[in-house]
Short mmCIF file of C-alpha atoms in Angstrom, two decimals:
data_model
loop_
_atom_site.label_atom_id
_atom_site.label_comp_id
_atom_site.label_asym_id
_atom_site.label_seq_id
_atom_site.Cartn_x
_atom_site.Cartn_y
_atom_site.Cartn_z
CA UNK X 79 0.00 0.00 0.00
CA UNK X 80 2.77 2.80 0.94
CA UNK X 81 3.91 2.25 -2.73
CA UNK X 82 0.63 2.84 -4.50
CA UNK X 83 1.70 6.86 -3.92
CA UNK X 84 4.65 8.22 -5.82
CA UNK X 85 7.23 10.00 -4.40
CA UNK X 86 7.88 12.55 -7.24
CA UNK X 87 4.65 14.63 -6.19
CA UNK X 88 6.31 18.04 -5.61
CA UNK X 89 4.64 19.34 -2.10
CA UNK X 90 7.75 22.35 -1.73
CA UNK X 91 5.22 23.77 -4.20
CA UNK X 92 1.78 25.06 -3.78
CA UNK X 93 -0.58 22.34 -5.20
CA UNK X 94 -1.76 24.69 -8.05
CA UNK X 95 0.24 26.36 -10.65
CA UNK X 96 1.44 29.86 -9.45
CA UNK X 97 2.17 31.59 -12.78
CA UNK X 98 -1.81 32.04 -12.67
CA UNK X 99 -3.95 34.24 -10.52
CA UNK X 100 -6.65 31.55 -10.31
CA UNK X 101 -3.89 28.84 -9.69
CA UNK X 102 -2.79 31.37 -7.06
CA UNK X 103 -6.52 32.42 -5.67
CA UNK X 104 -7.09 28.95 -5.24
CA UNK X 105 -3.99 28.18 -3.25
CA UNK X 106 -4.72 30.95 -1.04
CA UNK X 107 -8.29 29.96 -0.74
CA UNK X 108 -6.30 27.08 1.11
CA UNK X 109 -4.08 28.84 3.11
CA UNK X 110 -6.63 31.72 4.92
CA UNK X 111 -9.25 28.85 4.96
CA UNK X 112 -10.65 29.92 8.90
CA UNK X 113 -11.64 26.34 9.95
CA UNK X 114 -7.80 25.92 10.00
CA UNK X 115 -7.42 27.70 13.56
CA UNK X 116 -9.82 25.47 15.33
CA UNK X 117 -7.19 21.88 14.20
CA UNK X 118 -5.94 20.66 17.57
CA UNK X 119 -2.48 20.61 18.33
CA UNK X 120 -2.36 16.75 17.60
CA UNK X 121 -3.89 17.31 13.97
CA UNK X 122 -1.32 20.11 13.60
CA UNK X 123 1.66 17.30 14.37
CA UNK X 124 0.10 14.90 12.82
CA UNK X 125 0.13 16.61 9.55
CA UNK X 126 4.28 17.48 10.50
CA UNK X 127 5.02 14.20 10.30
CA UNK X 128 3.47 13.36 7.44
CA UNK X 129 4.69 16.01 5.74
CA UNK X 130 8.56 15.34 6.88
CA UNK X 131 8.16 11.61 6.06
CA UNK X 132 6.97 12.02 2.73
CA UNK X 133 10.05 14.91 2.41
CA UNK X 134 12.77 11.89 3.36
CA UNK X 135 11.00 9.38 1.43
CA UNK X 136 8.59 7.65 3.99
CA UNK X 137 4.94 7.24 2.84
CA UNK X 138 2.15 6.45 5.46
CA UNK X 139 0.35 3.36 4.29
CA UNK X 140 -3.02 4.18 2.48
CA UNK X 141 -2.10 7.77 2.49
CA UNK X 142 -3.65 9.50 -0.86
CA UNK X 143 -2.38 12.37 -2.81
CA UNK X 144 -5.35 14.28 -1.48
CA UNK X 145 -4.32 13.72 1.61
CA UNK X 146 -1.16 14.43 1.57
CA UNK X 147 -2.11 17.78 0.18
CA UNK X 148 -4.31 18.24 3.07
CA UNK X 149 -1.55 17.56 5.12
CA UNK X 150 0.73 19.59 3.66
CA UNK X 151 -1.47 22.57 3.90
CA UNK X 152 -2.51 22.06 7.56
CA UNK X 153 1.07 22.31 8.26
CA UNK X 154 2.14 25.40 5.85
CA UNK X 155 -1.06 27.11 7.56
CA UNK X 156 0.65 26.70 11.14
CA UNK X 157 4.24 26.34 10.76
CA UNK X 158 6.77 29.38 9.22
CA UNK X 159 7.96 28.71 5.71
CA UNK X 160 11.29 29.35 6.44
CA UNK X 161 11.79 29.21 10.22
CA UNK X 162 9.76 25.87 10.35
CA UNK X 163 8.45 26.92 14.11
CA UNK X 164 5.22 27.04 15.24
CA UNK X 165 3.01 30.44 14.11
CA UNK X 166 1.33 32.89 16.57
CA UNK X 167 -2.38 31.75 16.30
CA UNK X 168 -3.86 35.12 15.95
CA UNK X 169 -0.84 35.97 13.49
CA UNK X 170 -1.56 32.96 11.30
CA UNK X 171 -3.64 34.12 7.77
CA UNK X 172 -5.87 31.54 8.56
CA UNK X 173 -6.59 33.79 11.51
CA UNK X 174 -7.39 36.85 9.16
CA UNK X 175 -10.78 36.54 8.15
CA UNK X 176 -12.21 36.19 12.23
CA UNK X 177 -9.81 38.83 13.67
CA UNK X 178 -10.44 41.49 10.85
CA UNK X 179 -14.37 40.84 10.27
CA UNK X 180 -14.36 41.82 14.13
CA UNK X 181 -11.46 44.57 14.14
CA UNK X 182 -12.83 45.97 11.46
CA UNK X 183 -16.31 46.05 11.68
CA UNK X 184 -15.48 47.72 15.05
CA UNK X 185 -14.13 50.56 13.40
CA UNK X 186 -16.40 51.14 10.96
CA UNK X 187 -19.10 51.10 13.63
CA UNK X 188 -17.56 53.10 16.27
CA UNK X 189 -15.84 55.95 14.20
CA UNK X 190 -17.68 58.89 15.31
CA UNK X 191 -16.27 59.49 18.48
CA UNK X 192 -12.52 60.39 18.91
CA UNK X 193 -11.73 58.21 21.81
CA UNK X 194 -13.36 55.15 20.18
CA UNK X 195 -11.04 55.49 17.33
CA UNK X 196 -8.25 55.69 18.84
CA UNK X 197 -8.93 52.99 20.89
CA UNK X 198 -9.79 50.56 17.89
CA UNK X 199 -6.84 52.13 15.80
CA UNK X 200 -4.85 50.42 18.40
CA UNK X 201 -6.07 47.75 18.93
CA UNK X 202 -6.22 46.89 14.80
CA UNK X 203 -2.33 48.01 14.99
CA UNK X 204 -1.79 45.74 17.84
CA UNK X 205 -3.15 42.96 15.31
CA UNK X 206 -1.33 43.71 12.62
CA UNK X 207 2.30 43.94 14.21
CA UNK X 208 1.74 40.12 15.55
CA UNK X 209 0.21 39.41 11.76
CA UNK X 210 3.87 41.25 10.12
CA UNK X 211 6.26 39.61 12.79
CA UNK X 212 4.60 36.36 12.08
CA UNK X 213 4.73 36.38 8.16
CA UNK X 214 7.64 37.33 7.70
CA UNK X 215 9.90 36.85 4.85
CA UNK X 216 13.55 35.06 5.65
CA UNK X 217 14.53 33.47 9.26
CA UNK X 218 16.57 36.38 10.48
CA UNK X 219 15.19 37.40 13.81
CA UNK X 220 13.55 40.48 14.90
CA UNK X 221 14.79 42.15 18.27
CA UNK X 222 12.10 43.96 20.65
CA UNK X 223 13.24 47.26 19.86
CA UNK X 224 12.27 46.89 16.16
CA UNK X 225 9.41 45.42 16.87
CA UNK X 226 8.54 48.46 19.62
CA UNK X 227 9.38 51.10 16.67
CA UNK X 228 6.80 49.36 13.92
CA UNK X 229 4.44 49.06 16.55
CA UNK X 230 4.69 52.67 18.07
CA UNK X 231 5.07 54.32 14.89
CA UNK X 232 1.93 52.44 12.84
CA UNK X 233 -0.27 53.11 15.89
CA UNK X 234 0.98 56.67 15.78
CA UNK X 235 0.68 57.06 12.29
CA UNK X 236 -2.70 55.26 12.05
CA UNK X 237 -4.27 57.51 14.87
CA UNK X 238 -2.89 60.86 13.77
CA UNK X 239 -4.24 59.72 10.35
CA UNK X 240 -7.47 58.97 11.58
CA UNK X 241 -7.83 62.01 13.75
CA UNK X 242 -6.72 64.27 11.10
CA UNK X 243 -8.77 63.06 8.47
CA UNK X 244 -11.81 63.04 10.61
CA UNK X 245 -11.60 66.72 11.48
CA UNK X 246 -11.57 67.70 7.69
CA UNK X 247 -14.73 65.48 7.19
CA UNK X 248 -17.19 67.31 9.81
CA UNK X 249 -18.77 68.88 7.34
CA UNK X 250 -19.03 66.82 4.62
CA UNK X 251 -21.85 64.28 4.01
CA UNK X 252 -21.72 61.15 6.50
CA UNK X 253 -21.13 58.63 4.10
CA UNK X 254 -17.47 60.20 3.51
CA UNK X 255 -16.43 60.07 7.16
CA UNK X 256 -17.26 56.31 7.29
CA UNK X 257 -13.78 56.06 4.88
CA UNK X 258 -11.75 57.54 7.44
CA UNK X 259 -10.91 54.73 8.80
CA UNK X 260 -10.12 52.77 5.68
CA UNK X 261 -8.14 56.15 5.25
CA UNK X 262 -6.41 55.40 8.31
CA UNK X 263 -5.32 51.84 7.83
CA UNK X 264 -4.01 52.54 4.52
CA UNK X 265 -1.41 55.04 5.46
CA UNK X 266 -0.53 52.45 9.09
CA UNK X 267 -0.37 49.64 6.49
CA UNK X 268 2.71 51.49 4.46
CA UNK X 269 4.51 52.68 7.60
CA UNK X 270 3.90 49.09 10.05
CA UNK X 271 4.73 46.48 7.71
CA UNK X 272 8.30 48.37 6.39
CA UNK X 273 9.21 49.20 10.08
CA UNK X 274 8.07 45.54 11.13
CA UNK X 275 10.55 43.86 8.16
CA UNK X 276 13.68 46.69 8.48
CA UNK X 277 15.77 43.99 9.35
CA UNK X 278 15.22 42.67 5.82
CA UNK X 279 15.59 46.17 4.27
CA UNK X 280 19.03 46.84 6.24
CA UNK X 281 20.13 43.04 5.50
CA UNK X 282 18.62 41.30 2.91
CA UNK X 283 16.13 38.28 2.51
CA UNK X 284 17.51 34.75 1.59
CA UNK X 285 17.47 34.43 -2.50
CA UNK X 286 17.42 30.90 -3.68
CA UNK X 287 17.33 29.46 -7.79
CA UNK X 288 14.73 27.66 -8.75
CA UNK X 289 15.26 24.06 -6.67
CA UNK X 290 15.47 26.09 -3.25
CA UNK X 291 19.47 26.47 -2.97
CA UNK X 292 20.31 29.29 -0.91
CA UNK X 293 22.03 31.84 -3.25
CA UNK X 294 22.84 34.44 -0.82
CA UNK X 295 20.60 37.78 0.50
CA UNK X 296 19.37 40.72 -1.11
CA UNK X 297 17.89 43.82 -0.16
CA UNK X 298 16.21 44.78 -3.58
CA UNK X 299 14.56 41.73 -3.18
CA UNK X 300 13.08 42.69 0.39
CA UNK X 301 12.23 45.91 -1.30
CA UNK X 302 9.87 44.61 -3.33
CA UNK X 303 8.78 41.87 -1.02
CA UNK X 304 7.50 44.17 1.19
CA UNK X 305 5.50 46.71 -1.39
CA UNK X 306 4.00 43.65 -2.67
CA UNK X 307 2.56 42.30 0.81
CA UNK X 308 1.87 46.22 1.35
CA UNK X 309 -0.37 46.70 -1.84
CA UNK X 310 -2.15 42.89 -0.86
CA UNK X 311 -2.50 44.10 2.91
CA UNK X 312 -4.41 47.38 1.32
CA UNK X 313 -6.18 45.70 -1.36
CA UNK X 314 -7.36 43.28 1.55
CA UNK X 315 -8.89 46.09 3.84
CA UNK X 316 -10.55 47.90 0.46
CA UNK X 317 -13.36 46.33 -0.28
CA UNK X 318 -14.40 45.31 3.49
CA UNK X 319 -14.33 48.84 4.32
CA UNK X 320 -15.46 50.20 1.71
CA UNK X 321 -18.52 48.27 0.43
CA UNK X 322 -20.14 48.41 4.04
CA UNK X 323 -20.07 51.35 4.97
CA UNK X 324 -22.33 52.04 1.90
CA UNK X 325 -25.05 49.29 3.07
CA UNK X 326 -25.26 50.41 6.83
CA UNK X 327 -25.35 54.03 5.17
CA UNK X 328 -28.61 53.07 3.79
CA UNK X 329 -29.79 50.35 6.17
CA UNK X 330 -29.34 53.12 9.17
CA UNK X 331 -32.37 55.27 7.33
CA UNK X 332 -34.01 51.87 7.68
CA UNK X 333 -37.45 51.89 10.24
CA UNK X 334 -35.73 48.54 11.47
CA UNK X 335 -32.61 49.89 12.21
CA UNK X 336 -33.91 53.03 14.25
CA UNK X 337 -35.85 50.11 16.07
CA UNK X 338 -33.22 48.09 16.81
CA UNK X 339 -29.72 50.61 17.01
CA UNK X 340 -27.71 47.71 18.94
CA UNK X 341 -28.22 45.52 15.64
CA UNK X 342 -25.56 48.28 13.47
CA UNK X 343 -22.66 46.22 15.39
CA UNK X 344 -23.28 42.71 14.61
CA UNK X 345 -24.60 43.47 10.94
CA UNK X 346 -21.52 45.65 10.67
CA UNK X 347 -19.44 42.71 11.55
CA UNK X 348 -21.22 40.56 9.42
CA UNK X 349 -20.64 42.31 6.49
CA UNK X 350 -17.25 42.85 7.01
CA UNK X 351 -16.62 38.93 7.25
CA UNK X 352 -18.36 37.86 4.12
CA UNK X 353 -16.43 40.67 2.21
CA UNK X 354 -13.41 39.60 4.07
CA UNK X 355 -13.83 35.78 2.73
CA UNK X 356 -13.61 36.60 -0.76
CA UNK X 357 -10.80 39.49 -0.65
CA UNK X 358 -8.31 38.34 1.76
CA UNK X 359 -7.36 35.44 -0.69
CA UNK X 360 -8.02 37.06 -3.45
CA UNK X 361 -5.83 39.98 -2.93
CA UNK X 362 -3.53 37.95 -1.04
CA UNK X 363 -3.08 35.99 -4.67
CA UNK X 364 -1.63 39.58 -6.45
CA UNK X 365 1.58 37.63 -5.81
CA UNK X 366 3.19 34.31 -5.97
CA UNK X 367 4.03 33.63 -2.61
CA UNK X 368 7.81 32.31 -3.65
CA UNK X 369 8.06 35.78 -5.78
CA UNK X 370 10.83 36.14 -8.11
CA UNK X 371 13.55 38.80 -10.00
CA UNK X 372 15.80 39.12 -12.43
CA UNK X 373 19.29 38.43 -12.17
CA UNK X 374 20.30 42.23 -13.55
CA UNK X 375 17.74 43.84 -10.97
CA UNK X 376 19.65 42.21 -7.88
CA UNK X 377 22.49 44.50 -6.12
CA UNK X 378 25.98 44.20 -8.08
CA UNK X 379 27.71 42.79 -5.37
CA UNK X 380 25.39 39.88 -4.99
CA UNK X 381 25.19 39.39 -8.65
CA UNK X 382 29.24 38.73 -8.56
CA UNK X 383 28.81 36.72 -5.66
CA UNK X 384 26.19 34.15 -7.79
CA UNK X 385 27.61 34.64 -11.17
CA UNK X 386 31.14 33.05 -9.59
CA UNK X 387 28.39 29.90 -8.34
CA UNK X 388 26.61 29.54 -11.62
CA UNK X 389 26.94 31.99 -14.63
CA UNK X 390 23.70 30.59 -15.85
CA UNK X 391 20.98 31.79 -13.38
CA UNK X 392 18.56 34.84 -14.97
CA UNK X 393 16.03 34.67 -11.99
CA UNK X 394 16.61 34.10 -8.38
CA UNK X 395 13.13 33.18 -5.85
CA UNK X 396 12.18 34.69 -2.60
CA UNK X 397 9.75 34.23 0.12
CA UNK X 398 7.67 37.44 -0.02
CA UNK X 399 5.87 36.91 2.80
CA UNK X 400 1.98 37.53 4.04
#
């Protein structure tokens, strides 16, 4: 039985081809898939150990390719891609959809008063500093004091943001000051995740041809790690806080709602998850996940340092991260 599945299936590779967006949409599908955070600790090994059997050649008898797949994306969705250690579970992207839809829908509904934004500001950067330390691109670690700076710095940014674009929107119609917050997370979003990942900006992130040999480090290729997962991360919040906002605009002129004020929360939340289903894979799928660049775009130092390896490389991979 353990030889009726081959061992050429390729599992360092997403299941579906990644030169596609719907190859890529559907692995990501995968990946944020919610039901993910509830596996046990005991499903989360068991799928390990499948996973590093198969890798050295040891098959589980009766295991099928589809579930080996299975198992293989149980353990991607809890384990770092290249640390191999165990994720934060609130920083894992199959975390995302839960903690936003609630983060988020918070905001939205509780963004008239000053003190109430702030507050949720926070507590959304709070979120997304554990979400940027734990997908991470490379396995250099982070010290405390970086991690302190993104933190204080999004938070800070995010709030000023918030506060400042609120003030300019007191006279406009309502419907615009429900976008402040989107407003807000947009502008924490480019200052968080750079200040989260410096150490890959100041260093480098681990380059590697295309059968995963380590090539060396590069900071250009951090560089554009990090605007990609910044233009996903904004393309993620965009349609949950902006699509909305437009409903509960309406529904609030609603009989019903007047009726019933303490339902604005929960539908608010509601909305904000179903939206949050569909984009957060979607946009996370912009990218390939193992990203690539040209040899002649890399820094000219570490272009010497691979041409005197292998003159015949033209693209080098990367982990971009989430």
């Amino acid at each position: 039985m353990s030889a009726e599945l081959s061992l050429l299936i390729n599992i360092n590779e997403p299941r579906w081809d990644q030169s596609t967006f719907m190859g890529r949409a559907k692995h990501f599908f995968t990946v944020t898939d919610p039901r993910n955070i509830l596996l046990s600790n005991k499903a989360l090994e068991d799928a390990r150990r499948v996973i590093q059997n198969y890798r050295m050649g040891k098959v589980q008898p009766g295991l099928t390719e589809d579930q080996l797949w299975r198992a293989k994306y149980i353990y991607d969705s809890a384990f770092h891609p290249d640390t191999g250690e165990k994720m934060i579970l609130i920083g894992r992207m199959s975390a995302q959809v839960p903690m936003n839809m609630t983060i988020t829908g918070c905001m939205l509904t509780f963004y008239r008063t000053a003190p109430a934004m702030v507050f949720w500001q926070w507590v959304n950067q709070s979120f997304n500093a554990i979400v940027n330390y734990t997908n991470r691109s490379g396995d250099a670690p982070i010290t405390v004091k970086q991690l302190g700076t993104a933190y204080v710095s999004a938070t800070t940014g995010a709030v000023v943001a918030a506060l400042g674009l609120k003030s300019l929107t007191k006279h406009l119609p309502s419907i615009i000051g429900r976008y402040v917050p989107f407003a807000a997370v947009a502008a924490a979003n480019c200052i968080n995740i750079p200040l989260t990942r410096q150490r890959e900006l100041k260093f480098g992130i681990p380059i590697m041809d295309e059968h995963g040999n380590r090539l060396g480090e590069s900071k250009k290729a951090a560089r554009q790690a990090i605007v990609q997962v910044v233009i996903s991360r904004i393309g993620m919040a965009a349609p949950a806080m902006a699509i909305p906002p437009v409903i509960m605009n309406a529904l609030e002129k609603r009989a019903f709602m007047k009726r019933y004020p303490w339902m604005n929360a929960p539908l608010q939340i509601g909305l904000v998850g179903l939206t949050l289903v569909f984009a957060t894979p979607l946009c996370c799928a912009f990218f390939p996940q193992k990203s690539s660049m040209r040899m002649n775009r890399l820094e000219p130092e570490v272009q010497n340092l691979i041409r005197e390896k292998n003159s015949d490389i033209e693209l080098v991979y990367f982990n971009k991260g989430l």
